[in-house]
Structure formats: structure tokens, C-alpha cells
Coordinates of N, CA and C in Angstrom, one line a residue:
Chain A
G1 N -1.8 13.1 -0.6 CA -3.1 12.6 -0.7 C -3.2 11.2 -0.1
Q2 N -4.4 10.6 -0.1 CA -4.6 9.3 0.6 C -3.8 8.2 -0.2
Q3 N -3.2 7.3 0.5 CA -2.6 6.2 -0.1 C -3.1 4.9 0.6
V4 N -3.3 3.9 -0.3 CA -3.8 2.6 0.3 C -2.9 1.5 -0.3
M5 N -2.2 0.9 0.7 CA -1.2 -0.2 0.3 C -1.7 -1.5 0.7
Q6 N -1.4 -2.5 -0.1 CA -1.7 -3.9 0.1 C -0.5 -4.8 0.1
I7 N -0.4 -5.7 1.0 CA 0.6 -6.7 1.0 C 0.0 -8.1 1.2
P8 N 0.5 -9.2 0.6 CA 1.7 -9.1 -0.3 C 1.2 -8.6 -1.7
Q9 N 2.2 -8.3 -2.6 CA 1.8 -7.9 -4.0 C 1.4 -9.2 -4.8
Y10 N 2.0 -10.3 -4.5 CA 1.7 -11.6 -5.2 C 1.7 -12.7 -4.1
Q11 N 0.8 -13.7 -4.4 CA 0.8 -14.8 -3.5 C 0.5 -16.1 -4.3
H12 N 1.3 -17.0 -4.3 CA 1.1 -18.3 -4.9 C 0.8 -19.3 -3.9
V13 N -0.3 -20.0 -3.9 CA -0.6 -21.0 -2.9 C -1.1 -22.3 -3.6
Q14 N -0.9 -23.4 -2.8 CA -1.3 -24.7 -3.3 C -2.8 -24.7 -3.1
E15 N -3.6 -25.3 -4.0 CA -5.0 -25.4 -3.8 C -5.3 -26.1 -2.4
G16 N -6.2 -25.5 -1.7 CA -6.6 -26.0 -0.4 C -5.9 -25.3 0.7
E17 N -4.8 -24.5 0.4 CA -4.2 -23.7 1.5 C -5.0 -22.4 1.7
D18 N -4.7 -21.8 2.8 CA -5.4 -20.5 3.1 C -4.6 -19.3 2.5
F19 N -5.3 -18.2 2.4 CA -4.7 -17.0 1.8 C -5.2 -15.7 2.6
T20 N -4.2 -14.8 2.8 CA -4.6 -13.6 3.5 C -4.0 -12.4 2.8
T21 N -4.7 -11.3 2.5 CA -4.2 -10.1 2.0 C -4.5 -9.0 3.0
Y22 N -3.5 -8.1 3.2 CA -3.7 -7.0 4.2 C -3.7 -5.6 3.5
C23 N -4.5 -4.7 4.0 CA -4.7 -3.4 3.4 C -4.5 -2.4 4.4
N24 N -3.7 -1.3 4.1 CA -3.4 -0.3 5.0 C -3.6 1.1 4.4
S25 N -4.3 2.0 5.0 CA -4.6 3.3 4.5 C -3.8 4.3 5.3
S26 N -3.3 5.4 4.6 CA -2.6 6.5 5.3 C -3.6 7.4 6.1
T27 N -4.9 7.3 5.8 CA -5.8 8.1 6.5 C -7.0 7.3 7.0
T28 N -7.7 7.8 7.9 CA -8.9 7.1 8.5 C -10.0 7.1 7.4
L29 N -10.6 5.9 7.3 CA -11.6 5.7 6.3 C -13.0 5.7 6.8
S30 N -14.0 6.2 6.0 CA -15.4 6.1 6.4 C -15.9 4.7 6.1
N31 N -15.4 4.0 5.1 CA -15.7 2.6 4.9 C -14.7 2.0 3.9
I32 N -14.7 0.7 3.9 CA -13.7 0.0 3.0 C -14.5 -1.0 2.2
Q33 N -14.2 -1.1 0.9 CA -14.8 -2.1 0.0 C -13.7 -3.0 -0.5
W34 N -14.1 -4.2 -0.9 CA -13.2 -5.2 -1.5 C -13.8 -5.6 -2.8
Y35 N -12.9 -5.7 -3.8 CA -13.2 -6.0 -5.2 C -12.3 -7.2 -5.6
K36 N -12.8 -8.0 -6.5 CA -12.0 -9.0 -7.1 C -12.0 -8.8 -8.6
Q37 N -10.8 -8.9 -9.2 CA -10.7 -8.8 -10.7 C -10.0 -10.1 -11.2
R38 N -10.8 -10.8 -12.0 CA -10.2 -12.0 -12.6 C -9.3 -11.6 -13.8
P39 N -8.3 -12.4 -14.2 CA -7.5 -12.1 -15.3 C -8.3 -11.8 -16.5
G40 N -8.0 -10.6 -17.1 CA -8.8 -10.2 -18.3 C -10.1 -9.6 -18.0
G41 N -10.5 -9.5 -16.8 CA -11.8 -9.1 -16.4 C -11.8 -7.7 -15.8
H42 N -13.0 -7.3 -15.2 CA -13.1 -6.1 -14.5 C -13.4 -6.2 -13.0
P43 N -13.1 -5.2 -12.2 CA -13.4 -5.3 -10.8 C -14.8 -5.7 -10.5
V44 N -15.0 -6.6 -9.6 CA -16.4 -7.0 -9.2 C -16.4 -6.8 -7.6
F45 N -17.5 -6.1 -7.2 CA -17.6 -5.8 -5.8 C -17.9 -7.1 -5.0
L46 N -17.1 -7.2 -3.8 CA -17.3 -8.4 -3.0 C -18.1 -8.0 -1.7
I47 N -17.6 -6.9 -1.0 CA -18.2 -6.6 0.3 C -17.8 -5.2 0.7
Q48 N -18.6 -4.7 1.7 CA -18.2 -3.4 2.2 C -18.3 -3.5 3.8
L49 N -17.3 -2.8 4.4 CA -17.2 -2.8 5.9 C -17.3 -1.3 6.3
V50 N -18.1 -1.0 7.3 CA -18.4 0.4 7.6 C -18.0 0.7 9.1
K51 N -18.2 -0.3 10.0 CA -18.0 -0.1 11.4 C -16.6 -0.5 11.9
S52 N -16.1 0.2 12.8 CA -14.8 -0.1 13.4 C -14.8 -1.5 14.0
G53 N -13.8 -2.3 13.7 CA -13.8 -3.7 14.2 C -14.7 -4.7 13.6
E54 N -15.4 -4.3 12.5 CA -16.4 -5.1 11.9 C -15.8 -6.4 11.2
V55 N -16.4 -7.5 11.3 CA -16.0 -8.7 10.7 C -17.2 -9.3 9.9
K56 N -17.0 -9.6 8.6 CA -18.1 -10.2 7.8 C -17.5 -11.4 7.1
K57 N -18.4 -12.4 6.9 CA -18.0 -13.6 6.3 C -18.9 -13.9 5.0
Q58 N -18.3 -14.4 4.0 CA -19.0 -14.8 2.8 C -18.4 -16.2 2.5
K59 N -19.1 -17.3 2.9 CA -18.7 -18.6 2.7 C -17.2 -18.8 3.2
R60 N -16.3 -19.0 2.3 CA -14.9 -19.2 2.7 C -14.1 -17.9 2.9
L61 N -14.7 -16.8 2.7 CA -14.0 -15.5 2.7 C -14.4 -14.7 4.0
T62 N -13.4 -14.2 4.8 CA -13.6 -13.5 6.0 C -13.0 -12.1 5.8
F63 N -13.7 -11.1 6.1 CA -13.2 -9.7 5.9 C -13.3 -9.0 7.3
Q64 N -12.2 -8.2 7.6 CA -12.1 -7.5 8.8 C -11.8 -6.1 8.6
F65 N -12.3 -5.2 9.4 CA -12.0 -3.7 9.4 C -11.4 -3.4 10.7
G66 N -10.2 -2.8 10.7 CA -9.5 -2.5 11.9 C -10.2 -1.5 12.8
E67 N -9.8 -1.6 14.1 CA -10.4 -0.7 15.1 C -10.3 0.8 14.8
A68 N -9.1 1.1 14.3 CA -8.8 2.5 13.9 C -9.4 2.9 12.5
K69 N -10.0 2.0 11.9 CA -10.5 2.2 10.5 C -9.5 2.7 9.6
K70 N -8.3 2.1 9.7 CA -7.2 2.4 8.8 C -6.6 1.2 8.1
N71 N -7.1 0.0 8.5 CA -6.6 -1.2 7.9 C -7.7 -2.2 7.8
S72 N -7.5 -3.2 6.9 CA -8.5 -4.2 6.7 C -7.8 -5.5 6.2
S73 N -8.4 -6.6 6.3 CA -7.9 -7.8 5.8 C -8.9 -8.7 5.1
L74 N -8.5 -9.5 4.2 CA -9.3 -10.5 3.6 C -8.6 -11.9 3.7
H75 N -9.3 -12.8 4.3 CA -8.8 -14.2 4.5 C -9.7 -15.2 3.7
I76 N -9.0 -16.0 2.9 CA -9.7 -17.1 2.2 C -9.3 -18.4 2.8
T77 N -10.2 -19.2 3.2 CA -9.9 -20.5 3.7 C -10.0 -21.6 2.6
A78 N -9.1 -22.5 2.6 CA -9.1 -23.6 1.7 C -9.3 -23.1 0.2
T79 N -8.3 -22.4 -0.3 CA -8.5 -21.8 -1.7 C -8.9 -22.9 -2.7
Q80 N -9.6 -22.4 -3.7 CA -10.0 -23.2 -4.9 C -9.5 -22.5 -6.1
T81 N -9.4 -23.2 -7.3 CA -9.0 -22.5 -8.5 C -9.8 -21.4 -8.9
T82 N -11.1 -21.3 -8.5 CA -11.9 -20.2 -8.8 C -11.6 -18.9 -8.1
D83 N -10.7 -19.0 -7.1 CA -10.3 -17.9 -6.3 C -9.2 -17.0 -7.0
V84 N -8.7 -17.6 -8.1 CA -7.6 -16.9 -8.8 C -8.1 -15.5 -9.3
G85 N -7.2 -14.5 -9.1 CA -7.5 -13.1 -9.5 C -6.7 -12.2 -8.6
T86 N -7.0 -10.9 -8.9 CA -6.4 -9.8 -8.0 C -7.4 -9.3 -7.1
Y87 N -7.1 -9.2 -5.9 CA -8.0 -8.7 -4.8 C -7.6 -7.2 -4.5
F88 N -8.5 -6.3 -4.6 CA -8.3 -4.9 -4.3 C -9.1 -4.5 -3.1
C89 N -8.5 -3.8 -2.2 CA -9.3 -3.1 -1.2 C -9.5 -1.7 -1.8
A90 N -10.5 -1.0 -1.4 CA -10.7 0.4 -1.8 C -11.4 1.2 -0.7
G91 N -10.7 2.2 -0.3 CA -11.2 3.0 0.9 C -11.8 4.3 0.5
K92 N -12.8 4.7 1.3 CA -13.4 6.0 1.1 C -13.0 6.9 2.2
D93 N -12.5 8.1 1.8 CA -12.0 9.1 2.7 C -13.3 9.9 3.3
F94 N -13.2 10.3 4.5 CA -14.2 11.1 5.1 C -14.3 12.4 4.4
G95 N -13.2 13.0 3.9 CA -13.2 14.3 3.4 C -13.9 14.5 2.1
N96 N -13.5 13.7 1.1 CA -14.0 13.9 -0.3 C -14.8 12.8 -0.9
E97 N -15.1 11.8 -0.2 CA -16.0 10.7 -0.7 C -15.4 10.0 -1.9
K98 N -14.1 10.2 -2.1 CA -13.5 9.5 -3.3 C -13.0 8.1 -2.9
L99 N -13.2 7.1 -3.8 CA -12.8 5.8 -3.5 C -11.4 5.6 -4.0
T100 N -10.5 5.3 -3.2 CA -9.1 5.0 -3.6 C -8.8 3.5 -3.5
F101 N -8.3 3.0 -4.6 CA -8.0 1.6 -4.7 C -6.6 1.3 -4.1
G102 N -6.5 0.1 -3.4 CA -5.2 -0.3 -2.9 C -4.4 -0.9 -4.1
T103 N -3.2 -1.2 -3.8 CA -2.3 -1.7 -4.8 C -2.6 -3.1 -5.3
G104 N -3.4 -3.8 -4.6 CA -3.8 -5.1 -5.1 C -2.9 -6.3 -4.7
T105 N -3.5 -7.4 -4.5 CA -2.8 -8.7 -4.3 C -3.2 -9.7 -5.3
R106 N -2.2 -10.1 -6.1 CA -2.6 -11.1 -7.1 C -2.4 -12.5 -6.6
L107 N -3.5 -13.3 -6.6 CA -3.5 -14.7 -6.1 C -3.5 -15.7 -7.3
T108 N -2.5 -16.5 -7.2 CA -2.5 -17.7 -8.2 C -2.5 -18.9 -7.4
I109 N -3.2 -19.9 -8.0 CA -3.4 -21.2 -7.3 C -2.6 -22.3 -8.0
I110 N -1.9 -23.1 -7.3 CA -1.2 -24.3 -7.9 C -2.1 -25.5 -7.6
P111 N -2.6 -26.1 -8.7 CA -3.5 -27.2 -8.5 C -2.9 -28.4 -7.9
Chain B
D1 N -31.6 -5.4 -13.5 CA -30.4 -5.4 -14.4 C -29.3 -4.7 -13.7
T2 N -28.2 -5.4 -13.3 CA -27.1 -4.8 -12.6 C -25.9 -4.7 -13.5
E3 N -26.2 -4.4 -14.8 CA -25.1 -4.4 -15.8 C -24.7 -3.0 -16.2
V4 N -23.4 -2.8 -16.3 CA -22.9 -1.6 -16.9 C -22.2 -2.0 -18.3
T5 N -22.7 -1.4 -19.4 CA -22.1 -1.8 -20.7 C -21.2 -0.7 -21.2
Q6 N -20.2 -1.2 -21.9 CA -19.2 -0.2 -22.5 C -18.9 -0.6 -23.9
T7 N -18.8 0.4 -24.8 CA -18.4 0.2 -26.2 C -17.4 1.2 -26.6
P8 N -16.5 0.9 -27.5 CA -16.2 -0.5 -28.0 C -15.4 -1.3 -26.9
K9 N -15.3 -2.6 -27.2 CA -14.5 -3.5 -26.3 C -13.0 -3.2 -26.5
H10 N -12.6 -3.0 -27.8 CA -11.2 -2.7 -28.1 C -11.2 -1.5 -29.0
L11 N -10.1 -0.7 -28.9 CA -10.0 0.5 -29.8 C -8.5 0.7 -30.0
V12 N -8.2 0.8 -31.3 CA -6.8 1.2 -31.7 C -6.9 2.5 -32.4
M13 N -6.2 3.5 -32.0 CA -6.3 4.8 -32.6 C -4.9 5.5 -32.7
G14 N -4.7 6.3 -33.8 CA -3.5 7.0 -33.9 C -3.5 8.3 -33.1
M15 N -2.4 8.9 -33.0 CA -2.2 10.1 -32.1 C -3.0 11.3 -32.6
T16 N -3.4 11.3 -33.9 CA -4.1 12.4 -34.4 C -5.7 12.2 -34.5
N17 N -6.1 10.9 -34.1 CA -7.5 10.6 -34.3 C -8.3 11.2 -33.1
K18 N -9.6 11.3 -33.4 CA -10.6 11.6 -32.4 C -11.6 10.4 -32.3
K19 N -11.8 9.9 -31.1 CA -12.7 8.8 -30.9 C -13.4 9.0 -29.6
S20 N -14.5 8.2 -29.3 CA -15.2 8.3 -28.1 C -15.5 7.0 -27.5
L21 N -15.4 6.9 -26.2 CA -15.8 5.7 -25.5 C -17.2 5.9 -24.9
K22 N -18.0 4.9 -24.9 CA -19.4 5.0 -24.4 C -19.7 4.0 -23.2
C23 N -20.5 4.5 -22.3 CA -20.9 3.7 -21.1 C -22.3 3.9 -20.9
E24 N -23.0 2.8 -20.5 CA -24.5 2.9 -20.2 C -24.8 2.1 -19.0
Q25 N -25.7 2.6 -18.2 CA -26.3 1.8 -17.1 C -27.8 2.1 -16.9
H26 N -28.5 1.1 -16.5 CA -30.0 1.3 -16.4 C -30.4 0.9 -15.0
M27 N -29.5 1.1 -14.0 CA -29.9 0.8 -12.6 C -30.4 2.0 -11.8
G28 N -30.6 3.1 -12.5 CA -31.0 4.3 -11.8 C -30.0 5.0 -11.0
H29 N -28.7 4.6 -11.2 CA -27.6 5.2 -10.4 C -27.4 6.6 -10.8
R30 N -27.0 7.4 -9.8 CA -26.9 8.9 -10.0 C -25.4 9.3 -10.0
A31 N -24.5 8.3 -9.8 CA -23.1 8.6 -9.9 C -22.4 7.7 -10.9
M32 N -21.6 8.3 -11.8 CA -20.9 7.5 -12.8 C -19.4 8.0 -12.8
Y33 N -18.6 7.0 -13.2 CA -17.1 7.2 -13.0 C -16.4 6.7 -14.2
W34 N -15.2 7.4 -14.5 CA -14.2 6.9 -15.5 C -13.0 6.6 -14.7
Y35 N -12.4 5.4 -14.9 CA -11.2 5.0 -14.4 C -10.2 4.6 -15.5
K36 N -8.9 4.7 -15.3 CA -7.9 4.2 -16.2 C -7.1 3.1 -15.4
Q37 N -6.9 2.0 -16.1 CA -6.1 0.9 -15.4 C -5.0 0.4 -16.4
K38 N -3.8 0.6 -15.9 CA -2.6 0.0 -16.6 C -2.4 -1.4 -16.1
A39 N -1.7 -2.2 -16.9 CA -1.5 -3.6 -16.6 C -0.9 -3.7 -15.2
K40 N -1.4 -4.6 -14.4 CA -0.9 -5.0 -13.1 C -0.9 -3.8 -12.1
K41 N -1.8 -2.9 -12.4 CA -2.0 -1.7 -11.5 C -3.4 -1.6 -11.1
P42 N -3.7 -0.9 -10.0 CA -5.1 -0.7 -9.6 C -5.8 0.3 -10.5
P43 N -7.1 0.4 -10.5 CA -7.8 1.4 -11.3 C -7.5 2.8 -10.7
E44 N -7.3 3.8 -11.6 CA -7.0 5.1 -11.1 C -8.2 6.0 -11.5
L45 N -8.8 6.7 -10.6 CA -9.9 7.5 -10.9 C -9.6 8.7 -11.8
M46 N -10.4 8.9 -12.8 CA -10.2 10.1 -13.7 C -11.3 11.1 -13.4
F47 N -12.6 10.7 -13.6 CA -13.7 11.7 -13.5 C -14.8 11.0 -12.7
V48 N -15.6 11.9 -12.0 CA -16.8 11.5 -11.3 C -17.9 12.4 -11.7
Y49 N -19.0 11.9 -12.1 CA -20.3 12.6 -12.4 C -21.3 12.3 -11.3
S50 N -21.9 13.3 -10.8 CA -22.9 13.1 -9.8 C -24.2 13.9 -10.2
Y51 N -25.3 13.2 -10.4 CA -26.5 13.8 -10.9 C -26.2 14.6 -12.2
E52 N -25.4 14.0 -13.1 CA -25.1 14.5 -14.4 C -24.2 15.7 -14.4
K53 N -23.7 16.0 -13.3 CA -22.7 17.2 -13.2 C -21.3 16.6 -12.8
L54 N -20.3 17.2 -13.5 CA -18.9 16.8 -13.2 C -18.6 17.2 -11.7
S55 N -18.2 16.3 -10.9 CA -17.9 16.7 -9.5 C -16.5 16.5 -9.1
I56 N -15.8 15.5 -9.8 CA -14.4 15.3 -9.6 C -13.7 15.2 -10.9
N57 N -12.6 15.9 -11.1 CA -11.7 15.8 -12.2 C -10.3 15.6 -11.6
E58 N -9.7 14.4 -11.7 CA -8.4 14.1 -11.0 C -7.3 14.7 -11.8
S59 N -7.3 16.0 -12.2 CA -6.2 16.6 -13.0 C -5.9 15.8 -14.2
V60 N -6.9 15.4 -14.9 CA -6.7 14.6 -16.1 C -6.4 15.6 -17.3
P61 N -5.4 15.2 -18.2 CA -5.1 16.1 -19.3 C -6.3 16.4 -20.2
S62 N -6.4 17.6 -20.8 CA -7.5 18.0 -21.6 C -7.8 17.2 -22.8
R63 N -6.8 16.3 -23.2 CA -7.1 15.4 -24.3 C -8.1 14.4 -24.0
F64 N -8.5 14.2 -22.7 CA -9.6 13.4 -22.3 C -10.8 14.4 -21.9
S65 N -11.9 14.2 -22.5 CA -13.0 15.1 -22.3 C -14.3 14.3 -22.0
P66 N -14.8 14.3 -20.7 CA -15.9 13.5 -20.4 C -17.2 14.3 -20.7
E67 N -18.3 13.5 -20.8 CA -19.6 14.1 -21.1 C -20.6 13.2 -20.5
C68 N -21.7 13.7 -19.9 CA -22.8 12.9 -19.3 C -24.1 13.5 -19.9
P69 N -24.5 12.9 -21.1 CA -25.7 13.5 -21.8 C -27.0 13.3 -21.0
N70 N -27.1 12.2 -20.2 CA -28.2 12.0 -19.3 C -27.8 11.0 -18.2
S71 N -28.8 10.7 -17.4 CA -28.4 9.9 -16.1 C -28.0 8.5 -16.4
S72 N -28.2 8.0 -17.6 CA -27.8 6.6 -18.0 C -26.6 6.5 -18.8
L73 N -26.1 7.6 -19.4 CA -25.0 7.6 -20.3 C -23.8 8.4 -19.9
L74 N -22.7 7.9 -20.2 CA -21.4 8.6 -19.9 C -20.5 8.3 -21.1
N75 N -19.9 9.4 -21.6 CA -19.0 9.3 -22.7 C -17.6 9.8 -22.3
L76 N -16.6 9.3 -23.0 CA -15.3 9.9 -22.8 C -14.7 10.2 -24.2
H77 N -14.5 11.4 -24.5 CA -14.0 11.8 -25.8 C -12.5 11.9 -25.8
L78 N -11.9 11.4 -26.8 CA -10.4 11.2 -26.9 C -9.9 12.0 -28.1
H79 N -8.9 12.8 -27.8 CA -8.3 13.6 -28.9 C -6.8 13.8 -28.7
A80 N -6.0 13.5 -29.7 CA -4.6 13.7 -29.7 C -3.9 13.0 -28.5
L81 N -4.3 11.7 -28.4 CA -3.7 10.9 -27.3 C -2.3 10.5 -27.6
Q82 N -1.6 10.1 -26.5 CA -0.2 9.7 -26.5 C -0.1 8.2 -26.3
P83 N 1.0 7.6 -26.8 CA 1.1 6.1 -26.6 C 1.0 5.7 -25.1
E84 N 1.4 6.6 -24.2 CA 1.3 6.2 -22.8 C -0.1 6.2 -22.3
D85 N -1.1 6.7 -23.1 CA -2.5 6.6 -22.7 C -3.1 5.3 -23.0
S86 N -2.3 4.4 -23.6 CA -2.8 3.0 -23.8 C -3.1 2.4 -22.5
A87 N -4.3 1.8 -22.3 CA -4.7 1.3 -21.0 C -6.1 0.7 -21.2
L88 N -6.6 0.1 -20.1 CA -8.0 -0.4 -20.0 C -8.8 0.8 -19.4
Y89 N -9.8 1.2 -20.0 CA -10.6 2.3 -19.5 C -11.9 1.7 -19.0
L90 N -12.2 1.9 -17.7 CA -13.3 1.3 -17.0 C -14.3 2.4 -16.7
C91 N -15.6 2.1 -16.9 CA -16.7 2.9 -16.5 C -17.3 2.2 -15.3
A92 N -17.8 3.0 -14.3 CA -18.5 2.4 -13.2 C -19.6 3.3 -12.8
S93 N -20.6 2.7 -12.0 CA -21.7 3.5 -11.5 C -22.0 3.1 -10.1
S94 N -22.6 4.0 -9.4 CA -23.1 3.7 -8.0 C -24.3 4.5 -7.7
Q95 N -25.0 4.1 -6.7 CA -26.3 4.7 -6.4 C -26.2 6.2 -6.2
A96 N -25.1 6.6 -5.5 CA -24.8 8.0 -5.3 C -23.3 8.1 -5.0
R97 N -22.8 9.4 -5.1 CA -21.4 9.6 -4.9 C -21.1 9.5 -3.4
E98 N -21.9 10.2 -2.6 CA -21.7 10.2 -1.2 C -22.4 9.0 -0.5
G99 N -21.8 8.5 0.5 CA -22.4 7.4 1.2 C -21.7 6.0 0.9
P100 N -22.1 5.0 1.6 CA -21.5 3.7 1.5 C -22.1 2.8 0.4
Y101 N -21.9 3.2 -0.9 CA -22.4 2.5 -2.0 C -21.3 1.9 -2.8
E102 N -21.6 0.6 -3.2 CA -20.6 -0.1 -4.0 C -20.7 0.4 -5.4
Q103 N -19.6 0.2 -6.2 CA -19.5 0.6 -7.5 C -19.6 -0.7 -8.4
Y104 N -20.4 -0.5 -9.5 CA -20.5 -1.6 -10.5 C -19.7 -1.2 -11.7
F105 N -18.8 -2.1 -12.1 CA -17.9 -1.8 -13.2 C -18.4 -2.4 -14.5
G106 N -18.2 -1.7 -15.6 CA -18.4 -2.3 -16.9 C -17.1 -3.1 -17.3
P107 N -17.2 -3.8 -18.4 CA -16.1 -4.7 -18.9 C -14.9 -3.9 -19.3
G108 N -15.0 -2.7 -19.6 CA -13.9 -1.9 -20.0 C -13.7 -1.8 -21.5
T109 N -13.0 -0.7 -21.9 CA -12.5 -0.6 -23.3 C -11.0 -0.7 -23.3
R110 N -10.4 -1.6 -24.0 CA -8.9 -1.7 -24.1 C -8.5 -0.8 -25.2
L111 N -7.8 0.2 -24.9 CA -7.3 1.2 -25.8 C -5.9 1.1 -26.1
T112 N -5.5 1.1 -27.4 CA -4.1 1.1 -27.8 C -3.9 2.4 -28.7
V113 N -3.0 3.2 -28.3 CA -2.6 4.4 -29.1 C -1.3 4.2 -29.8
T114 N -1.4 4.3 -31.1 CA -0.2 4.0 -31.9 C 0.4 5.3 -32.5

């Protein structure tokens, strides 16, 4: 079945440093979504990418979808304490429209 | 209103108990989902309802029984659970199952099986 891996598993950064998480799918995706889950919270939708090579920005966050639609990345510039949480990519298969979550990257910020 | 509500927030049950988790959304979404999430792991899909019909069952044991009484409500009936079923149970909804639609998650029910 479809597998979606993320690296790194954990990232500790100094406040103000940049952060990047990478997402790789074993299959070609129809679209990819990104979610953030704060400690003790639930996943909250951030953004969706649909087109090959698409790049979207949300303030300090930049999201990319690979040309082959099998990988994606999330880059945060100048992290803040409010960025703490686990970032999940989630990919939709062409075949069954099921959303499969990646393994997640847990971000902690050192003030 | 972009909220998905879930009750109860916390639930402790014995292995012989029967209990139900409830989920509600009023966004007019036609797809609703149950996920199970263990600590430090991603959400795992359990069931998908589309237009009130079960469309995906991810080989979930029969001690979990979903029900969709109407387009706004989703229940998960629990019976004879095992301690390893302890987890956060998340409900989500989206505009439709097919297509590029984001999912809105409820706050979850934290279940402990003793």
C-alpha cells in the first residue's frame, strides 16, 4: 500500500532559525495536504498543493510539490515559539482517494 | 461554522463495557471520517462515510462499529475493547470524499481501556 515518509522525525531549532521538513510518497499523488498538530491538539489544515512543481507561500511558510508529484516540502523562515508542533504531510492517491498521513516531523523551539 | 465537535473528550472503559463516541458537523460536508492516533504517530484512517454510506473500512476489528445516522452525525460504537485500543480517536469531515478537499478535524476523544 501507499507509504508516506517524512524527515526528519524531530527537529530542535533556536528561535529565529529556519526549519524544513521533507515528505516522500511511494506512489504518485493527486494532491498533497499539510497539517499542523500542536501538542495536545488535533490536526489543523494548513494548505493543499495540486499541480506538479507548485509553490505556495503563507507568510513565513513556503510549501512545494515536486515535479513528479511524489514529494513535497515545508520551509519555515525565522521560526517563532508559535510554530511548535508536529507537521504532517498527507497525500491523496489517484486510485482510491484515500488520504494517507506522513510520519510527521516534530518541531521544538529553543527560545 | 467550521467546527467539528466530539464527545466525550475523555473516556475510560473496561474491556467488557459498551460505549459510543459521537461526532457532529454543521458545515454541510458529505464525507466523514474516523481516525485512530497513538502517541507520537500520525492519524490512521479507520472508516470513511460518503453521503451517509460506509465507503472505506480499513480492516478495522469488529469491536469498532461505525454508524452515520444522518449527514451531520457520526458515531463509533465500542465493545469488548483491548488495552491496545487506548488512543486518541479523531473525527474529521470534508466537503466530499473525492476531489481536493481539506479535512476538518474535531478535538478528539482520548480513550483509555483498562
